[in-house]
PDB file of C-alpha atoms in Angstrom:
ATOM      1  CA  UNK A   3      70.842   0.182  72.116  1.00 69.00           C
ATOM      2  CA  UNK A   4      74.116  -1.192  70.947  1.00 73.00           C
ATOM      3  CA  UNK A   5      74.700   1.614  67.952  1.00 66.00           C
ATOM      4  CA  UNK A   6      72.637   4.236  70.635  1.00 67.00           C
ATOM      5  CA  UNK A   7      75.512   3.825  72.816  1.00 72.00           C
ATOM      6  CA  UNK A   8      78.540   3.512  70.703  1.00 79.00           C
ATOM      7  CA  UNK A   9      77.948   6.257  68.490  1.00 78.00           C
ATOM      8  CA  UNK A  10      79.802   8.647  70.667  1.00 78.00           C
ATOM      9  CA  UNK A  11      82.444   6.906  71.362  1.00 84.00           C
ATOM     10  CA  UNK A  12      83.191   6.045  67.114  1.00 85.00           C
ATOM     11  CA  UNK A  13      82.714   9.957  67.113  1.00 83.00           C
ATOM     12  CA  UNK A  14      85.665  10.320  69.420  1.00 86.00           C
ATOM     13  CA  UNK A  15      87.883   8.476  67.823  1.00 90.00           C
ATOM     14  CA  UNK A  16      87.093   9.584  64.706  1.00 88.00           C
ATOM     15  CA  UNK A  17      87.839  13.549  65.607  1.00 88.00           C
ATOM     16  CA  UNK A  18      91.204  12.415  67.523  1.00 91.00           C
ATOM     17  CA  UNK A  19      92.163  10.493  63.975  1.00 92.00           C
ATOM     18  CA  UNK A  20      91.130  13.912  61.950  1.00 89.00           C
ATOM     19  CA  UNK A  21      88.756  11.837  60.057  1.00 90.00           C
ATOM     20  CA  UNK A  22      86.848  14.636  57.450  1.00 92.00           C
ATOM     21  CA  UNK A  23      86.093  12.744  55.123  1.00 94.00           C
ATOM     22  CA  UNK A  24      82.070  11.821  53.420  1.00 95.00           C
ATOM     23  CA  UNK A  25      80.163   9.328  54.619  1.00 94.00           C
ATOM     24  CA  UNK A  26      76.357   7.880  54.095  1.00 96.00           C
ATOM     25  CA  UNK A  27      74.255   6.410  56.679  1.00 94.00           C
ATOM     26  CA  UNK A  28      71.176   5.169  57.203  1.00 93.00           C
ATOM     27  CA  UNK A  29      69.595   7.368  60.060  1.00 91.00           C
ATOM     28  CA  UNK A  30      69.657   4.585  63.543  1.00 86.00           C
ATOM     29  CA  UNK A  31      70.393   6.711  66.262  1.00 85.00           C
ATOM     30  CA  UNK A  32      68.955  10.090  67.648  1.00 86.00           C
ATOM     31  CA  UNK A  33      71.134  12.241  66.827  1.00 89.00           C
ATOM     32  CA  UNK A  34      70.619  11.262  63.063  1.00 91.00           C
ATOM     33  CA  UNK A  35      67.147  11.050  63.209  1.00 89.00           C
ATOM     34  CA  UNK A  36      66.951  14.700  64.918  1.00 91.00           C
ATOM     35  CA  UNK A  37      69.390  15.941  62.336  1.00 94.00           C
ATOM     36  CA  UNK A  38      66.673  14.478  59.880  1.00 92.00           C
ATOM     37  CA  UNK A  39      64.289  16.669  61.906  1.00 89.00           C
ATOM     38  CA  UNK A  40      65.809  19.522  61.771  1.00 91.00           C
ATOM     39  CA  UNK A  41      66.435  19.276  58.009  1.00 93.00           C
ATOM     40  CA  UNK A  42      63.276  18.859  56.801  1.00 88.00           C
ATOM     41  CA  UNK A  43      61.674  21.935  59.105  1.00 87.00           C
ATOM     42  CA  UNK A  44      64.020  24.021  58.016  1.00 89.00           C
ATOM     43  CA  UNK A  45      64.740  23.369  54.366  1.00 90.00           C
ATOM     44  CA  UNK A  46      61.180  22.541  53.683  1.00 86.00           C
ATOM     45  CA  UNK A  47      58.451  23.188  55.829  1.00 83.00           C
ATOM     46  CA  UNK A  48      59.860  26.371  57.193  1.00 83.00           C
ATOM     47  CA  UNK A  49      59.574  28.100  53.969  1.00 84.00           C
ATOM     48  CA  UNK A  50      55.459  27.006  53.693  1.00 84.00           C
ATOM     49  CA  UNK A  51      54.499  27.582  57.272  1.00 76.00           C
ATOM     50  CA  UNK A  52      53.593  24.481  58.151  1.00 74.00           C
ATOM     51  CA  UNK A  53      54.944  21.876  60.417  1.00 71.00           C
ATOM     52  CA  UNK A  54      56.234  18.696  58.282  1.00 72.00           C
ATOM     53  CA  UNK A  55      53.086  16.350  58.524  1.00 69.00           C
ATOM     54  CA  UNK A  56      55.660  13.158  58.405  1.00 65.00           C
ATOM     55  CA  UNK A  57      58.122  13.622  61.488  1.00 60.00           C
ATOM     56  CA  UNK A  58      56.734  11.650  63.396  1.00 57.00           C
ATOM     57  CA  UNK A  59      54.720   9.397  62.054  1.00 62.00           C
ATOM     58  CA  UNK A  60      54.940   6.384  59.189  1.00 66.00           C
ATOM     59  CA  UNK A  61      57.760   6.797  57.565  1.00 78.00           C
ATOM     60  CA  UNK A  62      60.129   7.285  59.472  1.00 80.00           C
ATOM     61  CA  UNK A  63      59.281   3.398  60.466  1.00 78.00           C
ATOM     62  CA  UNK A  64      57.692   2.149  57.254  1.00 84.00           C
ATOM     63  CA  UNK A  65      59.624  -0.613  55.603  1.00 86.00           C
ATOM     64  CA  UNK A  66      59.278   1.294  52.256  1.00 91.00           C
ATOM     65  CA  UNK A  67      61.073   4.233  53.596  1.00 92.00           C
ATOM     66  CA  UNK A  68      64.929   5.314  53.992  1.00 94.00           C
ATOM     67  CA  UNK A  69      66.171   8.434  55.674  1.00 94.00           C
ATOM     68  CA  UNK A  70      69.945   9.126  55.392  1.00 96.00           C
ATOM     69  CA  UNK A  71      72.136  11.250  56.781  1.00 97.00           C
ATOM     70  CA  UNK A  72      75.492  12.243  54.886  1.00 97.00           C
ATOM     71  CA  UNK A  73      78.331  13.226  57.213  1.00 97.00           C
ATOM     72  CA  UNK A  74      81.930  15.280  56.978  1.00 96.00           C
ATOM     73  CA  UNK A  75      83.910  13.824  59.682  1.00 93.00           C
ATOM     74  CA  UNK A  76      81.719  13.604  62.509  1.00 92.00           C
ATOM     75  CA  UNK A  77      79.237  16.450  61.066  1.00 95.00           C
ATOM     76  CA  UNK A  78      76.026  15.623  59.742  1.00 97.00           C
ATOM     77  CA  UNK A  79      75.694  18.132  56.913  1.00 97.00           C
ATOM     78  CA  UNK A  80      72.624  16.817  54.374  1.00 98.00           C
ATOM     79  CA  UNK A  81      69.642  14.534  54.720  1.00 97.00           C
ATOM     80  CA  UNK A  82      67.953  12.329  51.974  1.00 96.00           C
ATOM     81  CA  UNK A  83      64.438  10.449  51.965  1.00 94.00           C
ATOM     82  CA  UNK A  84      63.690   7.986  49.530  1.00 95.00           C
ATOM     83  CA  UNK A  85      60.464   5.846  48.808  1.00 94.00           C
ATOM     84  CA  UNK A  86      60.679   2.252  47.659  1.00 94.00           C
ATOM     85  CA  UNK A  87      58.324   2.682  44.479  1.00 95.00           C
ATOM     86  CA  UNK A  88      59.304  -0.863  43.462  1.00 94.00           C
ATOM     87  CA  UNK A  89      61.456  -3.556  43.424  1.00 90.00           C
ATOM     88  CA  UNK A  90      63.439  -1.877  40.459  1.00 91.00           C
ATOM     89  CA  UNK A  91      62.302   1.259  41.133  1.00 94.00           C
ATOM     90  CA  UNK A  92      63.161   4.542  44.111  1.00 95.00           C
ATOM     91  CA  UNK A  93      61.529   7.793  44.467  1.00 95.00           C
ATOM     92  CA  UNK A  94      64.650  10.519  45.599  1.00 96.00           C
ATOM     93  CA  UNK A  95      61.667  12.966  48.335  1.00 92.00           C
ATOM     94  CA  UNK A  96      64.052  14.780  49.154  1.00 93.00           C
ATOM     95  CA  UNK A  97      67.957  15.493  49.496  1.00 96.00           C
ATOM     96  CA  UNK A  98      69.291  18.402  51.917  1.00 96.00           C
ATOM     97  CA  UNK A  99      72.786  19.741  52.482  1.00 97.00           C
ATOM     98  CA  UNK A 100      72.891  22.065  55.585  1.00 97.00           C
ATOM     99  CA  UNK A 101      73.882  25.794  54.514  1.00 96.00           C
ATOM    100  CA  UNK A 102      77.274  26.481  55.611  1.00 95.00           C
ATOM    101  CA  UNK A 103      77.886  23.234  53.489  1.00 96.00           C
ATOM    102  CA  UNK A 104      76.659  24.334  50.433  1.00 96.00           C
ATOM    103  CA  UNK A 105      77.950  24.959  46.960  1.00 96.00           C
ATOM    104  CA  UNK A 106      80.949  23.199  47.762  1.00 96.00           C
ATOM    105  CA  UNK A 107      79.568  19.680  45.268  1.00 96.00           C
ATOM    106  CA  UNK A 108      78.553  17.823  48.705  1.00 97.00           C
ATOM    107  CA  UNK A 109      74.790  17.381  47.365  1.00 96.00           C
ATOM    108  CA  UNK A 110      76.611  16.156  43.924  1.00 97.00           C
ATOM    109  CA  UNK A 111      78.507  13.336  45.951  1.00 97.00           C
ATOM    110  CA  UNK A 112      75.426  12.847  48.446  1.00 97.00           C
ATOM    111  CA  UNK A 113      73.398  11.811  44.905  1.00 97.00           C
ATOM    112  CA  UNK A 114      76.027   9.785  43.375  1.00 96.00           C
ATOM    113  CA  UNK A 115      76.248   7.680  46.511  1.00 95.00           C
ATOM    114  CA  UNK A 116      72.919   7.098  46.805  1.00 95.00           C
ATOM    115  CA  UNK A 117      72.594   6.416  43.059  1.00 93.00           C
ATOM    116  CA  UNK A 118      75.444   3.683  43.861  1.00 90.00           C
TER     117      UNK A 118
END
């Protein structure tokens, strides 16, 4: 509820500052999780026509799963998933950067910080 209801308010702030710069999150609110949405339809399951058999089921909740969401200011532009394989050990599903944002290195940086 808390990060619900102050994510649009950080947002604010951030555009009056002329904050543009990359960030990685871990998708908590709607927004990010519809932006996750989004991605995977239309990068993915667009081009096989079928409807992405995961959105909303398991793992977008399963302890073994992280969705992330890179931003550019207050844009979300790309969308990772990756799979706990083991303790030592992550499975990159998938890793998205929105059109208008691409060729420009963003998926490059999006990788390297989730590498980090």
């Amino acid at each position: 509820e808390y990060t619900i209801r102050k994510n649009s308010f950080i947002s604010k702030i951030l555009e009056k500052a002329g904050f543009n710069r990359l960030r990685m999150m871990v998708c908590l609110h709607n927004e990010e999780w519809e932006a996750a949405k989004r991605f995977r339809q239309k990068y993915v399951f667009d081009k096989i026509p079928v409807s992405d058999p995961y959105t909303y089921t398991w793992t977008f909740n399963h302890h073994e799963h992280t969705h992330l969401v890179l931003y550019k200011g207050t844009k979300i532009i790309g969308y990772a998933h990756l799979q706990r394989l083991s303790k030592d050990r992550v499975a990159l599903r998938l890793l998205v950067i929105d059109e208008p944002f691409q060729c420009h290195g963003f998926d490059e940086q999006f990788l390297a910080r989730i590498e980090k």
